[in-house]
């Protein structure tokens, strides 16, 4: 059994481009797509050591974007 914090991300796959295409297609008429998509793409464009590390970065970005000030551990 592998823990998520020990699960590396396979950067040989084109999952980032697929995610971008799916989001652009699904939210193409959303008024703030470009504002948020740019930041999202910047985060997933970084090379994270694990899925857990990527998730933490995305959660912190969502919290900042929504002005959520709850302390995280």
Short mmCIF file of C-alpha atoms in Angstrom, two decimals:
data_model
loop_
_atom_site.label_atom_id
_atom_site.label_comp_id
_atom_site.label_asym_id
_atom_site.label_seq_id
_atom_site.Cartn_x
_atom_site.Cartn_y
_atom_site.Cartn_z
CA UNK A 1 0.00 0.00 0.00
CA UNK A 2 1.50 3.31 -1.09
CA UNK A 3 0.83 6.56 0.74
CA UNK A 4 -0.10 9.60 -1.31
CA UNK A 5 2.85 11.54 0.12
CA UNK A 6 5.12 8.82 -1.31
CA UNK A 7 3.46 8.78 -4.74
CA UNK A 8 5.55 10.55 -7.37
CA UNK A 9 4.01 12.39 -10.28
CA UNK A 10 4.68 10.91 -13.71
CA UNK A 11 5.87 13.90 -15.72
CA UNK A 12 6.48 11.74 -18.79
CA UNK A 13 2.71 11.80 -19.34
CA UNK A 14 0.94 14.84 -20.84
CA UNK A 15 -1.58 15.13 -18.02
CA UNK A 16 -1.02 18.88 -17.58
CA UNK A 17 -2.00 19.64 -21.18
CA UNK A 18 -5.04 17.35 -20.87
CA UNK A 19 -6.15 19.10 -17.67
CA UNK A 20 -5.79 22.50 -19.31
CA UNK A 21 -7.82 21.41 -22.34
CA UNK A 22 -10.58 19.93 -20.20
CA UNK A 23 -10.80 23.06 -18.03
CA UNK A 24 -10.80 25.41 -21.04
CA UNK A 25 -13.55 23.39 -22.69
CA UNK A 26 -15.71 23.01 -19.59
CA UNK A 27 -15.37 26.63 -18.42
CA UNK A 28 -14.85 28.53 -21.68
CA UNK A 29 -17.79 30.85 -20.93
CA UNK A 30 -16.98 31.35 -17.25
CA UNK A 31 -16.22 35.03 -16.61
CA UNK A 32 -13.10 34.47 -14.48
CA UNK A 33 -11.59 31.48 -16.28
CA UNK A 34 -8.46 33.25 -17.49
CA UNK A 35 -7.82 34.89 -14.13
CA UNK A 36 -7.81 31.59 -12.26
CA UNK A 37 -6.56 29.31 -15.01
CA UNK A 38 -3.29 31.20 -15.31
CA UNK A 39 -2.48 30.67 -11.62
CA UNK A 40 -3.60 27.04 -11.76
CA UNK A 41 -1.39 26.35 -14.77
CA UNK A 42 1.55 28.00 -13.05
CA UNK A 43 1.15 25.67 -10.06
CA UNK A 44 0.78 22.49 -12.08
CA UNK A 45 3.64 23.65 -14.30
CA UNK A 46 6.01 23.34 -11.35
CA UNK A 47 7.64 19.98 -10.76
CA UNK A 48 6.30 18.72 -7.44
CA UNK A 49 7.91 15.76 -5.73
CA UNK A 50 4.62 14.00 -5.05
CA UNK A 51 0.89 14.16 -5.60
CA UNK A 52 0.61 15.28 -1.99
CA UNK A 53 2.93 18.23 -2.59
CA UNK A 54 0.91 19.29 -5.64
CA UNK A 55 -2.34 18.99 -3.70
CA UNK A 56 -0.99 21.14 -0.86
CA UNK A 57 0.07 23.84 -3.32
CA UNK A 58 -3.35 23.81 -5.00
CA UNK A 59 -5.19 23.92 -1.67
CA UNK A 60 -3.11 26.89 -0.49
CA UNK A 61 -3.77 28.69 -3.78
CA UNK A 62 -7.54 28.12 -3.49
CA UNK A 63 -7.45 29.36 0.09
CA UNK A 64 -5.58 32.55 -0.93
CA UNK A 65 -7.91 33.09 -3.88
CA UNK A 66 -10.99 32.83 -1.66
CA UNK A 67 -9.42 34.76 1.24
CA UNK A 68 -9.72 31.75 3.52
CA UNK A 69 -7.52 32.39 6.53
CA UNK A 70 -8.04 29.13 8.38
CA UNK A 71 -4.76 27.87 9.76
CA UNK A 72 -3.50 24.72 8.07
CA UNK A 73 -1.04 22.22 9.40
#
